[in-house]
mmCIF file of C-alpha atoms in Angstrom:
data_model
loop_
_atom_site.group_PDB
_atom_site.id
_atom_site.type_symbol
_atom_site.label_atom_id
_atom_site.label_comp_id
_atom_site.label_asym_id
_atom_site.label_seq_id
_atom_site.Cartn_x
_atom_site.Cartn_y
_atom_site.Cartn_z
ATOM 1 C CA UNK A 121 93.737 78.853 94.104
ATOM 2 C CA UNK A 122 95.192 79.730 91.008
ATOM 3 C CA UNK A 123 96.862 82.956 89.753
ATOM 4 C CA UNK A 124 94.402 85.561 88.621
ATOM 5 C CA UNK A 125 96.771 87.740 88.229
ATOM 6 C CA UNK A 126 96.886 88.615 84.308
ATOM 7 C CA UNK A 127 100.602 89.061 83.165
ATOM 8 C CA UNK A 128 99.984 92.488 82.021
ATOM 9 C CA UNK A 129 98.496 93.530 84.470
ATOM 10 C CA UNK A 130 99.508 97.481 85.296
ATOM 11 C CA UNK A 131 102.933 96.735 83.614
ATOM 12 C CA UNK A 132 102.666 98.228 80.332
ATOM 13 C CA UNK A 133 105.481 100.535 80.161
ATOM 14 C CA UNK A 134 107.490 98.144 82.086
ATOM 15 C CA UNK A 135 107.962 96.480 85.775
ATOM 16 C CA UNK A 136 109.251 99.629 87.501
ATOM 17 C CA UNK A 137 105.309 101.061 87.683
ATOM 18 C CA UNK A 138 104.253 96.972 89.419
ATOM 19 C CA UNK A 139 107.507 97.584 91.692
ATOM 20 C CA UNK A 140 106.540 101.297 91.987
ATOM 21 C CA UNK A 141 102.729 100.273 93.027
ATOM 22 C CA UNK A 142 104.326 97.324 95.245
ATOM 23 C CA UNK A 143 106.693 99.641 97.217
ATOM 24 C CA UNK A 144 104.631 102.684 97.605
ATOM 25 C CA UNK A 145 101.916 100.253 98.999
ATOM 26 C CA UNK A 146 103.881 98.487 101.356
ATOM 27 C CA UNK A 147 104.720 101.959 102.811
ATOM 28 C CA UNK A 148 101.074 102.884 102.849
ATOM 29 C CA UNK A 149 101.082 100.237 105.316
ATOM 30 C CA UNK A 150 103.421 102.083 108.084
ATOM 31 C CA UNK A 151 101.776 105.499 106.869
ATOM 32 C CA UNK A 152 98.198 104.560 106.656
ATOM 33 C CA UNK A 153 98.543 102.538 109.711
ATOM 34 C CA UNK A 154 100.116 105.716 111.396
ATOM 35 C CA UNK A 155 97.456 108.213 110.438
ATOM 36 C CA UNK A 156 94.538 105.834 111.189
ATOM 37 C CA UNK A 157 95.947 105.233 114.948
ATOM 38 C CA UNK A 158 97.473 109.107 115.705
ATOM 39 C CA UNK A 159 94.002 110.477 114.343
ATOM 40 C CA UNK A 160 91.210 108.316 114.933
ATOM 41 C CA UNK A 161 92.189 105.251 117.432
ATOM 42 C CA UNK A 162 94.087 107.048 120.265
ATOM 43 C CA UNK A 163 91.875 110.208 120.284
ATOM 44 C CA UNK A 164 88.683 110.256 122.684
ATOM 45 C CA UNK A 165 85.824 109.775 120.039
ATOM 46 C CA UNK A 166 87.829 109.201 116.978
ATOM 47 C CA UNK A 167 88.046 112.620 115.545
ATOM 48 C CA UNK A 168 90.762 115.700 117.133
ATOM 49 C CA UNK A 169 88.846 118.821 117.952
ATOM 50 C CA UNK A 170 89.160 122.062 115.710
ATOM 51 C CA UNK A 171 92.429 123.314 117.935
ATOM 52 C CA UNK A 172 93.796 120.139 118.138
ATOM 53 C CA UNK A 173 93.999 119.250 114.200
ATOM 54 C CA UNK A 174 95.512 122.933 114.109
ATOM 55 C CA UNK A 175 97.825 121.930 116.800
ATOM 56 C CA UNK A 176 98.630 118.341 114.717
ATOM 57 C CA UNK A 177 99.595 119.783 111.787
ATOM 58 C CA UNK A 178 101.695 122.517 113.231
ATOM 59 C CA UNK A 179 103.871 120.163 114.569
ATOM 60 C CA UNK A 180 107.022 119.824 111.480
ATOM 61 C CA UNK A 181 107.615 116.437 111.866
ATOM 62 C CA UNK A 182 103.805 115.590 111.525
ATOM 63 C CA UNK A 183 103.341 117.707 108.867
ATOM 64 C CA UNK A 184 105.908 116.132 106.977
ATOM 65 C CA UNK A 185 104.781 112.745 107.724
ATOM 66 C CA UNK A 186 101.530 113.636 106.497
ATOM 67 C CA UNK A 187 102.678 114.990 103.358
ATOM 68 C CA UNK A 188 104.574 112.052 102.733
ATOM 69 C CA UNK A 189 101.397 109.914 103.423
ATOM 70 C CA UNK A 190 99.525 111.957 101.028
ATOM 71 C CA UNK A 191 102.509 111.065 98.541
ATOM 72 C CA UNK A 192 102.508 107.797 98.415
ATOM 73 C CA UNK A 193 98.627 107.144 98.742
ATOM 74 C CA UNK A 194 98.395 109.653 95.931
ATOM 75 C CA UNK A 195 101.542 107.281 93.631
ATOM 76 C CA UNK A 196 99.401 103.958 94.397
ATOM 77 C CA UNK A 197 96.058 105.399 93.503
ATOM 78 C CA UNK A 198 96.882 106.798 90.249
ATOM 79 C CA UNK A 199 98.895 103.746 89.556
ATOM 80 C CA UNK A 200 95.813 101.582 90.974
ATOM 81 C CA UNK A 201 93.847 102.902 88.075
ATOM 82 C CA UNK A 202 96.424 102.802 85.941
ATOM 83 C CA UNK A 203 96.608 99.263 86.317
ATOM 84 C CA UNK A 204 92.955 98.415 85.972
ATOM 85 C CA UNK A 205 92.557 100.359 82.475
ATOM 86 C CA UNK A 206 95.135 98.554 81.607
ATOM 87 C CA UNK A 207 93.145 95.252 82.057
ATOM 88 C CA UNK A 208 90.402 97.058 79.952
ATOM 89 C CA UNK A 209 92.967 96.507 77.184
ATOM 90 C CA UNK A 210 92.649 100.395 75.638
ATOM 91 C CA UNK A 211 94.355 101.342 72.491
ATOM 92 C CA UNK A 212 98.372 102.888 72.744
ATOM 93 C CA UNK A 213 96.145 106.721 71.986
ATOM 94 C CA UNK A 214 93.875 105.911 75.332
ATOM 95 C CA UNK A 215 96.703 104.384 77.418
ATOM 96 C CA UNK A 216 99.081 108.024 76.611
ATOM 97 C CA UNK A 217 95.830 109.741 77.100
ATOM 98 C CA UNK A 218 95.227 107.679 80.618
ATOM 99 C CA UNK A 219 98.747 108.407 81.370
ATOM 100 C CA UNK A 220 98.407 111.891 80.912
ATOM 101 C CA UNK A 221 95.130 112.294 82.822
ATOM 102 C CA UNK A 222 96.245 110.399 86.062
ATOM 103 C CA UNK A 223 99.723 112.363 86.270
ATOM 104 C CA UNK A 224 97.030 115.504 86.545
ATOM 105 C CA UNK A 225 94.933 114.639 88.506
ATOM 106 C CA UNK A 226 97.587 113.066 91.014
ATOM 107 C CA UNK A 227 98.899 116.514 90.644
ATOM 108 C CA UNK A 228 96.142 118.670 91.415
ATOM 109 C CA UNK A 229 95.263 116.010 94.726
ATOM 110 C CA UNK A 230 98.936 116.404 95.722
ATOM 111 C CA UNK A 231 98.943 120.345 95.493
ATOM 112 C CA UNK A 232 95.483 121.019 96.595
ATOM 113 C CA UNK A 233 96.818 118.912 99.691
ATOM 114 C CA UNK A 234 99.504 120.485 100.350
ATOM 115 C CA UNK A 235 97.946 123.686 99.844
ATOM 116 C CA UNK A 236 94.728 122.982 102.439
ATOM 117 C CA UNK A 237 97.864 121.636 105.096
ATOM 118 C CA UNK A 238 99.792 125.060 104.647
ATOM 119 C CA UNK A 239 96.606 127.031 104.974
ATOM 120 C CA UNK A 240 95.812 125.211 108.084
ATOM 121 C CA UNK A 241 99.126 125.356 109.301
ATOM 122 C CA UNK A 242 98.840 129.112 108.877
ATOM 123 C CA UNK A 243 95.256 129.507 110.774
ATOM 124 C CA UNK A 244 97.058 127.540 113.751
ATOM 125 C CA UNK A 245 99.919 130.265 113.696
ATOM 126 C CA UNK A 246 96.975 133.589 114.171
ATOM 127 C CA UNK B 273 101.263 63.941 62.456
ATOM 128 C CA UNK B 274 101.133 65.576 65.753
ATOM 129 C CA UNK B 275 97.641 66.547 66.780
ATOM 130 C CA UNK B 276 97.497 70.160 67.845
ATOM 131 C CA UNK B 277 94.924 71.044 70.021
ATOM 132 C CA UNK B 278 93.228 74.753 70.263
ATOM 133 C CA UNK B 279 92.508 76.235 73.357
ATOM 134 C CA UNK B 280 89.332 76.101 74.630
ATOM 135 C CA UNK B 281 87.237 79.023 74.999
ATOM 136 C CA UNK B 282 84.947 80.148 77.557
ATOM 137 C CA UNK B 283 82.594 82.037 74.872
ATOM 138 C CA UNK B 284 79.830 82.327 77.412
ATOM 139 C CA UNK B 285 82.757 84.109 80.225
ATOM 140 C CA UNK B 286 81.537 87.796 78.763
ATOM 141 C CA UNK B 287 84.763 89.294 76.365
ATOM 142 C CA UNK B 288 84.909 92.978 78.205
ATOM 143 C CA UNK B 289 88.057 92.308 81.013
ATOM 144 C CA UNK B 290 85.451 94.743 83.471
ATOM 145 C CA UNK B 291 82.611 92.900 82.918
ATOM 146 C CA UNK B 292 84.320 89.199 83.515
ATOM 147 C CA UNK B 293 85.117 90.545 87.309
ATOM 148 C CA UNK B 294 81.361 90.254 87.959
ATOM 149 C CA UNK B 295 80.435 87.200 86.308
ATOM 150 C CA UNK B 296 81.196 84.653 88.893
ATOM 151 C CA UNK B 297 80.434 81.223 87.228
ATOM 152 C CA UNK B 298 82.829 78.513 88.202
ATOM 153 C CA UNK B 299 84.994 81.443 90.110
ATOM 154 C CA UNK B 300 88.042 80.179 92.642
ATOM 155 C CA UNK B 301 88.817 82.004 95.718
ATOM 156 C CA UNK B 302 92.197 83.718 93.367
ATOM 157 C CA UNK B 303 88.910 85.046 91.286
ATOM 158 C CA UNK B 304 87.549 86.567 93.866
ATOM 159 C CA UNK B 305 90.341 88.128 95.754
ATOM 160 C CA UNK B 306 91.084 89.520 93.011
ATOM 161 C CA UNK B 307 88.107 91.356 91.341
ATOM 162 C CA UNK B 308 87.600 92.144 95.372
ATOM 163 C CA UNK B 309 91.098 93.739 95.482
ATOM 164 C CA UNK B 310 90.310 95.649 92.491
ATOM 165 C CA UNK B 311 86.486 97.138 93.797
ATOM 166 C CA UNK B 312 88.588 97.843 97.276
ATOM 167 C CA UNK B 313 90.742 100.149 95.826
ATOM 168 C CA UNK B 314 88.160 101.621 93.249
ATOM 169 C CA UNK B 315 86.474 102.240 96.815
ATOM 170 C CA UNK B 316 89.831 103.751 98.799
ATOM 171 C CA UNK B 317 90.086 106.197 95.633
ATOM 172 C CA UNK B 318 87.225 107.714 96.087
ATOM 173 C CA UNK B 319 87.251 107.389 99.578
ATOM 174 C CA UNK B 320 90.592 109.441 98.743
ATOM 175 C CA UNK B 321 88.768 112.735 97.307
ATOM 176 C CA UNK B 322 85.860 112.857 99.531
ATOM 177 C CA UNK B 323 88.488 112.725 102.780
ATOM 178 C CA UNK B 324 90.303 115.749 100.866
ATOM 179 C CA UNK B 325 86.772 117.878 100.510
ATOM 180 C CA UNK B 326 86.256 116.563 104.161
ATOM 181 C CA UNK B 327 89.368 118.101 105.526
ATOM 182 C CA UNK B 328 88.175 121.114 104.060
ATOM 183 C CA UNK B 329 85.438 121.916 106.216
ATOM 184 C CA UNK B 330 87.975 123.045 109.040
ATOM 185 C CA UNK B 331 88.674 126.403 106.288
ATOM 186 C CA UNK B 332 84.965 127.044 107.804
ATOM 187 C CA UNK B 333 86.194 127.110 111.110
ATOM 188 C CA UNK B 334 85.633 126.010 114.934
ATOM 189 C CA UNK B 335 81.671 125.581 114.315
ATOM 190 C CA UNK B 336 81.945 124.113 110.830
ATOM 191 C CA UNK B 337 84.440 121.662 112.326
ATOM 192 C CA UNK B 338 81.761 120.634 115.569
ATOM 193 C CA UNK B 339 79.185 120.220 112.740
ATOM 194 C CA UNK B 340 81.079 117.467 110.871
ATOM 195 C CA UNK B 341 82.196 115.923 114.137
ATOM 196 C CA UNK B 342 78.509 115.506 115.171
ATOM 197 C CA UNK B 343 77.336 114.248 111.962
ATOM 198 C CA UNK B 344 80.915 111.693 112.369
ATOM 199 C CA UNK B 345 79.353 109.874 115.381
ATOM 200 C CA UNK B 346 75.657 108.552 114.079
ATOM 201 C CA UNK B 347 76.022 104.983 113.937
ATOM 202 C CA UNK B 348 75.260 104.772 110.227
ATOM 203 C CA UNK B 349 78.458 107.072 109.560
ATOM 204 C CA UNK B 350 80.550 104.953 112.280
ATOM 205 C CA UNK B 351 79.356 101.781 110.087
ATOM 206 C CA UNK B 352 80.721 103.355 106.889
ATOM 207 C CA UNK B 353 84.185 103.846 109.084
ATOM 208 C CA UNK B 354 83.441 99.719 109.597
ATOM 209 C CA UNK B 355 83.342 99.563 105.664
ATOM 210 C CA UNK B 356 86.396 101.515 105.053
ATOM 211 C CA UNK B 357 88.716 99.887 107.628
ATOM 212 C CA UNK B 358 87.279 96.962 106.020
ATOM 213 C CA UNK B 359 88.211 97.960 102.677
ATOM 214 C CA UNK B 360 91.663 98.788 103.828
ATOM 215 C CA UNK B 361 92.207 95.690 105.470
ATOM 216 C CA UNK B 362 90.903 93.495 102.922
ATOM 217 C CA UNK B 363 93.038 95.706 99.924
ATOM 218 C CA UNK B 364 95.836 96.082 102.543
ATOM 219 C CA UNK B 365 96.944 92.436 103.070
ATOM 220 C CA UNK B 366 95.299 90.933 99.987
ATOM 221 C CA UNK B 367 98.231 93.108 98.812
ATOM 222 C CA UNK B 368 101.161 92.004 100.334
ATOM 223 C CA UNK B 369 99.950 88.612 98.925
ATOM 224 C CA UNK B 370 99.841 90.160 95.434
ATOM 225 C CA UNK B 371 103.480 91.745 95.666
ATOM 226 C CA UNK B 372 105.018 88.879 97.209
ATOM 227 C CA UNK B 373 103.651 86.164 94.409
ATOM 228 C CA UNK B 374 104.740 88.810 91.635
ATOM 229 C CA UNK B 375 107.830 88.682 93.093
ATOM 230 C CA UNK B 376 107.992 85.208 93.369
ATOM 231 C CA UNK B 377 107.726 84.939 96.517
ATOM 232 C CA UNK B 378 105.786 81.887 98.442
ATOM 233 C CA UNK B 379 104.520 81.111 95.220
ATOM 234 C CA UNK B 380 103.437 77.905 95.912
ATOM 235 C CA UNK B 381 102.070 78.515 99.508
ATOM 236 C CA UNK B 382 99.670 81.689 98.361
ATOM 237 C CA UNK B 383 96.213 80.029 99.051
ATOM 238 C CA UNK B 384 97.638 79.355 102.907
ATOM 239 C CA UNK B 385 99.167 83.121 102.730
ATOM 240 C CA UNK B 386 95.789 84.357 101.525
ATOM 241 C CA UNK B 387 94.091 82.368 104.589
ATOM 242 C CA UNK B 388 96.626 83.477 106.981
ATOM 243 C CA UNK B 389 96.190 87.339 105.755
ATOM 244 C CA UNK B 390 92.527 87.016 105.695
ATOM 245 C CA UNK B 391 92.348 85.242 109.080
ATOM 246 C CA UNK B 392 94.674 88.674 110.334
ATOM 247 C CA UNK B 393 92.177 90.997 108.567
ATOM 248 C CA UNK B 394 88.948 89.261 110.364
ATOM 249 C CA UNK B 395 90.583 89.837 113.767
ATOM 250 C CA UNK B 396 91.819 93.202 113.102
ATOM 251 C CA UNK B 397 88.617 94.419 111.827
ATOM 252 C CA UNK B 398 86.528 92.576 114.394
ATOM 253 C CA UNK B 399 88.468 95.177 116.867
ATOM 254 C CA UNK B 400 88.531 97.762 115.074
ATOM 255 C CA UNK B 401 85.111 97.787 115.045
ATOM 256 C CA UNK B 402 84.705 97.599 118.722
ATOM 257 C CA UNK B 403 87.329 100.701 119.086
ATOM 258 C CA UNK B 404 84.974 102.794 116.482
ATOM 259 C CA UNK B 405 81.677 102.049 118.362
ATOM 260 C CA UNK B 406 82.999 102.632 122.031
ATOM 261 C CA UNK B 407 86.095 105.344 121.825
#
């Protein structure tokens, strides 16, 4: 099998975004693999009821585990399709531009995240 | 004189990098894998958003919440959660191959490693499948 891995592939701008997209995935891993089986695979039919998501995310050690999850799923997206415009070989204008549009938009997901877990931490508390 | 050879060009492999993941003429498994890692992850981005505006039925409330929970356990929706773990799985250890080669790592044994890995994604989704159709 060979190497299909193109050299530049998500790199440009250096190794520390592949190491970034490496590290922040193998943590997706524990993360992903701890909100798939708290959420869906230990609770009876796969989904927690209204009061019980309210109840989840009041707890502060969820929360934060959850915010952390939505961290580091947010890091190796944007640097996901970071990497694959970079195979698409754009000019240096459309890379800066692709740089700037990503950090956005992982900022908006982030804070509109964050935001919808504080509200719903908030409707657990009345 | 020393007789320099030019590399050989694929000229009918089509020039745009996006387009050349779909044309799968001659294509090793490493081909594969890898336009499939790519597509996974196009596929977990999106998947991404829509959870985000999914979690945001429960502003509607209790009975907003009971709606999406019904509509959660068709079988065609429980098939799409087949998909995704799918998706995961595939983009999940197809990955750890990808960050261990770049980093040099079992370089020479990847084509078992992607075997092993794929072998370990078969069997977890195989029973994750069961746990989405009976919990």
């Amino acid at each position: 099998m060979e190497n299909q891995i193109p050299e530049d592939s998500g790199t440009a701008g250096g190794g520390f975004w592949w190491l970034l997209q490496a590290i922040s995935g193998a943590l997706l891993i524990l993360v992903l693999g701890l909100h798939m089986f708290a959420h869906h695979f230990v609770v009876e039919g796969g989904l927690r009821t209204y009061t019980d998501v309210l109840a989840y995310i009041s707890n502060p050690l969820i929360f934060a585990i959850e915010i952390i999850f939505l961290l580091v799923v947010t890091i190796h997206a944007m640097l996901g399709l970071r990497a694959i415009i970079i195979d698409l070989e754009p000019g240096k204008g459309l890379l800066q531009l692709t740089n700037i549009g990503l950090s956005i938009l992982g900022v908006l997901i982030l804070a509109y995240g964050i935001w919808l877990a504080l509200t719903l931490q908030s409707l657990a508390g009345n | 004189m020393e007789h320099i050879q030019k590399p050989v060009k694929d000229t009918a492999r089509p020039r745009n990098p996006l387009m050349a993941w779909f044309d799968v003429r001659k294509r090793r498994v490493g081909s594969w894998a890898f336009a499939l890692n790519r597509l996974t992850g196009l596929g977990l981005v999106v998947y991404l958003l829509l959870h985000l505006v999914v979690l945001s039925i429960l502003l509607q409330g209790e009975a907003g919440w009971d709606k999406f929970i019904t509509l959660a356990r068709h079988p065609l929706f429980l098939l799409m959660d087949v998909v995704l773990i799918f998706g995961i799985l595939f983009h999940g250890l197809n990955g750890i191959r990808v960050a261990l080669v770049g980093m040099g790592i079992g370089v020479r044994s990847h084509k078992t490693l992607f075997w092993i890995l794929m072998v370990i994604a078969l069997v977890a989704l195989v029973i994750s499948a069961v746990m989405v159709f009976t919990i």
